[in-house]
Amino acid sequence: LMRSPDAGDALPRHAGAHFGLGNVLRELRKPDAAVAAYRAALLVAPGHRDAHRNLAITLMEDLNDPDAA
């Protein structure tokens, strides 16, 4: 996932930020980056239903990988 040069190894701990980034990246037709953002959201908040749903949709529809979903 994208990091600020000043952030070191720290990732934002706000699942909503990762989720929103994933949505933007998917709209920009960057499914690989969107998947990474959704997975980052799930690392922060494993029960984030919308991130699970959008991750599955992106894997199935955009990357044609239903087994990964």
GROMACS .gro file of N, CA, C and O in nm:
model
  276
    1LEU      N    1   0.084  -0.118   0.000
    1LEU     CA    2   0.000   0.000   0.000
    1LEU      C    3   0.087   0.123   0.000
    1LEU      O    4   0.202   0.119   0.040
    2MET      N    5   0.033   0.233  -0.045
    2MET     CA    6   0.110   0.357  -0.053
    2MET      C    7   0.140   0.412   0.085
    2MET      O    8   0.056   0.410   0.173
    3ARG      N    9   0.262   0.462   0.101
    3ARG     CA   10   0.304   0.517   0.229
    3ARG      C   11   0.366   0.654   0.206
    3ARG      O   12   0.429   0.678   0.105
    4SER      N   13   0.351   0.738   0.302
    4SER     CA   14   0.416   0.868   0.300
    4SER      C   15   0.565   0.846   0.325
    4SER      O   16   0.602   0.764   0.407
    5PRO      N   17   0.651   0.921   0.257
    5PRO     CA   18   0.795   0.904   0.283
    5PRO      C   19   0.831   0.933   0.428
    5PRO      O   20   0.929   0.881   0.478
    6ASP      N   21   0.753   1.015   0.495
    6ASP     CA   22   0.781   1.049   0.634
    6ASP      C   23   0.721   0.949   0.732
    6ASP      O   24   0.743   0.959   0.852
    7ALA      N   25   0.646   0.853   0.682
    7ALA     CA   26   0.574   0.762   0.772
    7ALA      C   27   0.657   0.642   0.815
    7ALA      O   28   0.615   0.567   0.901
    8GLY      N   29   0.771   0.621   0.754
    8GLY     CA   30   0.849   0.502   0.787
    8GLY      C   31   0.773   0.378   0.749
    8GLY      O   32   0.721   0.368   0.639
    9ASP      N   33   0.765   0.281   0.839
    9ASP     CA   34   0.694   0.157   0.811
    9ASP      C   35   0.550   0.161   0.860
    9ASP      O   36   0.480   0.061   0.852
   10ALA      N   37   0.507   0.272   0.914
   10ALA     CA   38   0.372   0.280   0.970
   10ALA      C   39   0.267   0.290   0.860
   10ALA      O   40   0.283   0.365   0.765
   11LEU      N   41   0.162   0.211   0.872
   11LEU     CA   42   0.046   0.220   0.786
   11LEU      C   43  -0.066   0.285   0.865
   11LEU      O   44  -0.074   0.267   0.987
   12PRO      N   45  -0.151   0.362   0.799
   12PRO     CA   46  -0.265   0.418   0.873
   12PRO      C   47  -0.345   0.307   0.938
   12PRO      O   48  -0.364   0.200   0.881
   13ARG      N   49  -0.391   0.332   1.059
   13ARG     CA   50  -0.467   0.231   1.132
   13ARG      C   51  -0.617   0.257   1.122
   13ARG      O   52  -0.692   0.216   1.208
   14HIS      N   53  -0.656   0.325   1.019
   14HIS     CA   54  -0.797   0.358   0.998
   14HIS      C   55  -0.847   0.278   0.878
   14HIS      O   56  -0.813   0.307   0.763
   15ALA      N   57  -0.927   0.177   0.905
   15ALA     CA   58  -0.976   0.090   0.799
   15ALA      C   59  -1.053   0.168   0.693
   15ALA      O   60  -1.044   0.136   0.574
   16GLY      N   61  -1.126   0.269   0.736
   16GLY     CA   62  -1.203   0.348   0.641
   16GLY      C   63  -1.116   0.418   0.537
   16GLY      O   64  -1.157   0.435   0.422
   17ALA      N   65  -0.996   0.459   0.577
   17ALA     CA   66  -0.905   0.523   0.483
   17ALA      C   67  -0.860   0.424   0.376
   17ALA      O   68  -0.860   0.455   0.257
   18HIS      N   69  -0.824   0.304   0.417
   18HIS     CA   70  -0.784   0.201   0.321
   18HIS      C   71  -0.901   0.162   0.231
   18HIS      O   72  -0.884   0.143   0.111
   19PHE      N   73  -1.018   0.148   0.292
   19PHE     CA   74  -1.137   0.111   0.217
   19PHE      C   75  -1.169   0.217   0.111
   19PHE      O   76  -1.192   0.185  -0.005
   20GLY      N   77  -1.168   0.343   0.152
   20GLY     CA   78  -1.195   0.451   0.057
   20GLY      C   79  -1.092   0.456  -0.055
   20GLY      O   80  -1.127   0.477  -0.171
   21LEU      N   81  -0.966   0.434  -0.020
   21LEU     CA   82  -0.861   0.431  -0.121
   21LEU      C   83  -0.887   0.317  -0.219
   21LEU      O   84  -0.873   0.334  -0.340
   22GLY      N   85  -0.927   0.202  -0.167
   22GLY     CA   86  -0.958   0.089  -0.255
   22GLY      C   87  -1.070   0.123  -0.352
   22GLY      O   88  -1.063   0.089  -0.471
   23ASN      N   89  -1.171   0.193  -0.303
   23ASN     CA   90  -1.281   0.232  -0.391
   23ASN      C   91  -1.235   0.326  -0.501
   23ASN      O   92  -1.273   0.310  -0.618
   24VAL      N   93  -1.151   0.422  -0.465
   24VAL     CA   94  -1.100   0.516  -0.565
   24VAL      C   95  -1.013   0.443  -0.667
   24VAL      O   96  -1.026   0.465  -0.788
   25LEU      N   97  -0.927   0.355  -0.619
   25LEU     CA   98  -0.839   0.282  -0.711
   25LEU      C   99  -0.919   0.191  -0.805
   25LEU      O  100  -0.884   0.178  -0.922
   26ARG      N  101  -1.026   0.133  -0.754
   26ARG     CA  102  -1.110   0.049  -0.840
   26ARG      C  103  -1.176   0.134  -0.947
   26ARG      O  104  -1.183   0.095  -1.063
   27GLU      N  105  -1.226   0.251  -0.910
   27GLU     CA  106  -1.287   0.342  -1.006
   27GLU      C  107  -1.185   0.387  -1.112
   27GLU      O  108  -1.221   0.410  -1.227
   28LEU      N  109  -1.059   0.399  -1.072
   28LEU     CA  110  -0.953   0.437  -1.165
   28LEU      C  111  -0.903   0.317  -1.248
   28LEU      O  112  -0.806   0.331  -1.323
   29ARG      N  113  -0.968   0.204  -1.232
   29ARG     CA  114  -0.934   0.081  -1.303
   29ARG      C  115  -0.793   0.032  -1.271
   29ARG      O  116  -0.715  -0.006  -1.359
   30LYS      N  117  -0.764   0.033  -1.141
   30LYS     CA  118  -0.636  -0.019  -1.090
   30LYS      C  119  -0.669  -0.129  -0.989
   30LYS      O  120  -0.650  -0.112  -0.868
   31PRO      N  121  -0.720  -0.243  -1.038
   31PRO     CA  122  -0.770  -0.346  -0.947
   31PRO      C  123  -0.664  -0.406  -0.856
   31PRO      O  124  -0.695  -0.439  -0.741
   32ASP      N  125  -0.541  -0.421  -0.903
   32ASP     CA  126  -0.437  -0.479  -0.817
   32ASP      C  127  -0.412  -0.389  -0.696
   32ASP      O  128  -0.399  -0.437  -0.583
   33ALA      N  129  -0.406  -0.259  -0.719
   33ALA     CA  130  -0.386  -0.165  -0.609
   33ALA      C  131  -0.509  -0.161  -0.519
   33ALA      O  132  -0.496  -0.149  -0.397
   34ALA      N  133  -0.628  -0.172  -0.577
   34ALA     CA  134  -0.751  -0.173  -0.497
   34ALA      C  135  -0.753  -0.294  -0.405
   34ALA      O  136  -0.789  -0.282  -0.287
   35VAL      N  137  -0.714  -0.409  -0.457
   35VAL     CA  138  -0.708  -0.531  -0.375
   35VAL      C  139  -0.614  -0.510  -0.257
   35VAL      O  140  -0.646  -0.547  -0.143
   36ALA      N  141  -0.499  -0.450  -0.281
   36ALA     CA  142  -0.403  -0.425  -0.172
   36ALA      C  143  -0.464  -0.333  -0.067
   36ALA      O  144  -0.446  -0.355   0.053
   37ALA      N  145  -0.538  -0.232  -0.111
   37ALA     CA  146  -0.601  -0.139  -0.016
   37ALA      C  147  -0.710  -0.209   0.064
   37ALA      O  148  -0.719  -0.189   0.186
   38TYR      N  149  -0.792  -0.291  -0.001
   38TYR     CA  150  -0.896  -0.364   0.073
   38TYR      C  151  -0.834  -0.460   0.173
   38TYR      O  152  -0.882  -0.474   0.286
   39ARG      N  153  -0.726  -0.525   0.134
   39ARG     CA  154  -0.659  -0.617   0.227
   39ARG      C  155  -0.598  -0.542   0.344
   39ARG      O  156  -0.599  -0.592   0.458
   40ALA      N  157  -0.546  -0.422   0.320
   40ALA     CA  158  -0.494  -0.341   0.429
   40ALA      C  159  -0.607  -0.302   0.525
   40ALA      O  160  -0.588  -0.304   0.647
   41ALA      N  161  -0.724  -0.270   0.470
   41ALA     CA  162  -0.839  -0.238   0.555
   41ALA      C  163  -0.874  -0.357   0.643
   41ALA      O  164  -0.905  -0.341   0.761
   42LEU      N  165  -0.865  -0.476   0.586
   42LEU     CA  166  -0.900  -0.596   0.661
   42LEU      C  167  -0.794  -0.633   0.765
   42LEU      O  168  -0.826  -0.697   0.865
   43LEU      N  169  -0.671  -0.591   0.744
   43LEU     CA  170  -0.569  -0.611   0.848
   43LEU      C  171  -0.601  -0.526   0.970
   43LEU      O  172  -0.579  -0.568   1.083
   44VAL      N  173  -0.652  -0.406   0.945
   44VAL     CA  174  -0.686  -0.315   1.054
   44VAL      C  175  -0.817  -0.355   1.121
   44VAL      O  176  -0.830  -0.351   1.243
   45ALA      N  177  -0.914  -0.394   1.037
   45ALA     CA  178  -1.048  -0.428   1.087
   45ALA      C  179  -1.097  -0.553   1.016
   45ALA      O  180  -1.166  -0.544   0.914
   46PRO      N  181  -1.061  -0.672   1.067
   46PRO     CA  182  -1.096  -0.797   1.000
   46PRO      C  183  -1.246  -0.818   0.976
   46PRO      O  184  -1.283  -0.891   0.885
   47GLY      N  185  -1.329  -0.752   1.051
   47GLY     CA  186  -1.474  -0.769   1.034
   47GLY      C  187  -1.538  -0.665   0.943
   47GLY      O  188  -1.660  -0.657   0.937
   48HIS      N  189  -1.460  -0.588   0.872
   48HIS     CA  190  -1.511  -0.481   0.786
   48HIS      C  191  -1.585  -0.545   0.667
   48HIS      O  192  -1.524  -0.588   0.570
   49ARG      N  193  -1.716  -0.552   0.677
   49ARG     CA  194  -1.798  -0.623   0.577
   49ARG      C  195  -1.785  -0.564   0.438
   49ARG      O  196  -1.776  -0.637   0.339
   50ASP      N  197  -1.786  -0.433   0.429
   50ASP     CA  198  -1.778  -0.370   0.297
   50ASP      C  199  -1.644  -0.398   0.230
   50ASP      O  200  -1.637  -0.417   0.109
   51ALA      N  201  -1.537  -0.401   0.308
   51ALA     CA  202  -1.405  -0.433   0.252
   51ALA      C  203  -1.403  -0.577   0.202
   51ALA      O  204  -1.349  -0.605   0.095
   52HIS      N  205  -1.463  -0.668   0.278
   52HIS     CA  206  -1.472  -0.808   0.232
   52HIS      C  207  -1.548  -0.816   0.101
   52HIS      O  208  -1.506  -0.883   0.007
   53ARG      N  209  -1.662  -0.746   0.098
   53ARG     CA  210  -1.747  -0.751  -0.022
   53ARG      C  211  -1.673  -0.692  -0.143
   53ARG      O  212  -1.669  -0.754  -0.250
   54ASN      N  213  -1.615  -0.573  -0.127
   54ASN     CA  214  -1.549  -0.510  -0.240
   54ASN      C  215  -1.424  -0.585  -0.284
   54ASN      O  216  -1.393  -0.590  -0.403
   55LEU      N  217  -1.356  -0.647  -0.189
   55LEU     CA  218  -1.241  -0.730  -0.225
   55LEU      C  219  -1.287  -0.847  -0.311
   55LEU      O  220  -1.230  -0.875  -0.417
   56ALA      N  221  -1.393  -0.914  -0.270
   56ALA     CA  222  -1.444  -1.027  -0.347
   56ALA      C  223  -1.491  -0.983  -0.485
   56ALA      O  224  -1.460  -1.049  -0.585
   57ILE      N  225  -1.563  -0.873  -0.492
   57ILE     CA  226  -1.611  -0.823  -0.621
   57ILE      C  227  -1.494  -0.789  -0.712
   57ILE      O  228  -1.494  -0.823  -0.831
   58THR      N  229  -1.394  -0.723  -0.659
   58THR     CA  230  -1.278  -0.685  -0.739
   58THR      C  231  -1.204  -0.807  -0.790
   58THR      O  232  -1.165  -0.814  -0.907
   59LEU      N  233  -1.186  -0.906  -0.703
   59LEU     CA  234  -1.117  -1.028  -0.745
   59LEU      C  235  -1.196  -1.102  -0.852
   59LEU      O  236  -1.138  -1.150  -0.950
   60MET      N  237  -1.327  -1.111  -0.836
   60MET     CA  238  -1.409  -1.187  -0.931
   60MET      C  239  -1.432  -1.112  -1.062
   60MET      O  240  -1.416  -1.170  -1.169
   61GLU      N  241  -1.469  -0.986  -1.054
   61GLU     CA  242  -1.509  -0.913  -1.173
   61GLU      C  243  -1.392  -0.847  -1.246
   61GLU      O  244  -1.386  -0.850  -1.368
   62ASP      N  245  -1.303  -0.786  -1.171
   62ASP     CA  246  -1.196  -0.709  -1.234
   62ASP      C  247  -1.072  -0.792  -1.265
   62ASP      O  248  -1.003  -0.767  -1.362
   63LEU      N  249  -1.044  -0.890  -1.181
   63LEU     CA  250  -0.923  -0.970  -1.200
   63LEU      C  251  -0.956  -1.113  -1.246
   63LEU      O  252  -0.866  -1.192  -1.267
   64ASN      N  253  -1.084  -1.143  -1.261
   64ASN     CA  254  -1.127  -1.276  -1.306
   64ASN      C  255  -1.062  -1.388  -1.227
   64ASN      O  256  -1.012  -1.485  -1.282
   65ASP      N  257  -1.063  -1.374  -1.095
   65ASP     CA  258  -1.003  -1.475  -1.006
   65ASP      C  259  -1.103  -1.517  -0.899
   65ASP      O  260  -1.085  -1.484  -0.782
   66PRO      N  261  -1.208  -1.591  -0.938
   66PRO     CA  262  -1.309  -1.629  -0.839
   66PRO      C  263  -1.256  -1.717  -0.727
   66PRO      O  264  -1.309  -1.716  -0.616
   67ASP      N  265  -1.150  -1.792  -0.752
   67ASP     CA  266  -1.095  -1.879  -0.647
   67ASP      C  267  -1.033  -1.796  -0.535
   67ASP      O  268  -1.035  -1.838  -0.418
   68ALA      N  269  -0.978  -1.681  -0.566
   68ALA     CA  270  -0.916  -1.595  -0.464
   68ALA      C  271  -1.024  -1.526  -0.380
   68ALA      O  272  -0.999  -1.490  -0.267
   69ALA      N  273  -1.142  -1.508  -0.437
   69ALA     CA  274  -1.250  -1.442  -0.364
   69ALA      C  275  -1.300  -1.534  -0.258
   69ALA      O  276  -1.342  -1.500  -0.154
   0.00000   0.00000   0.00000
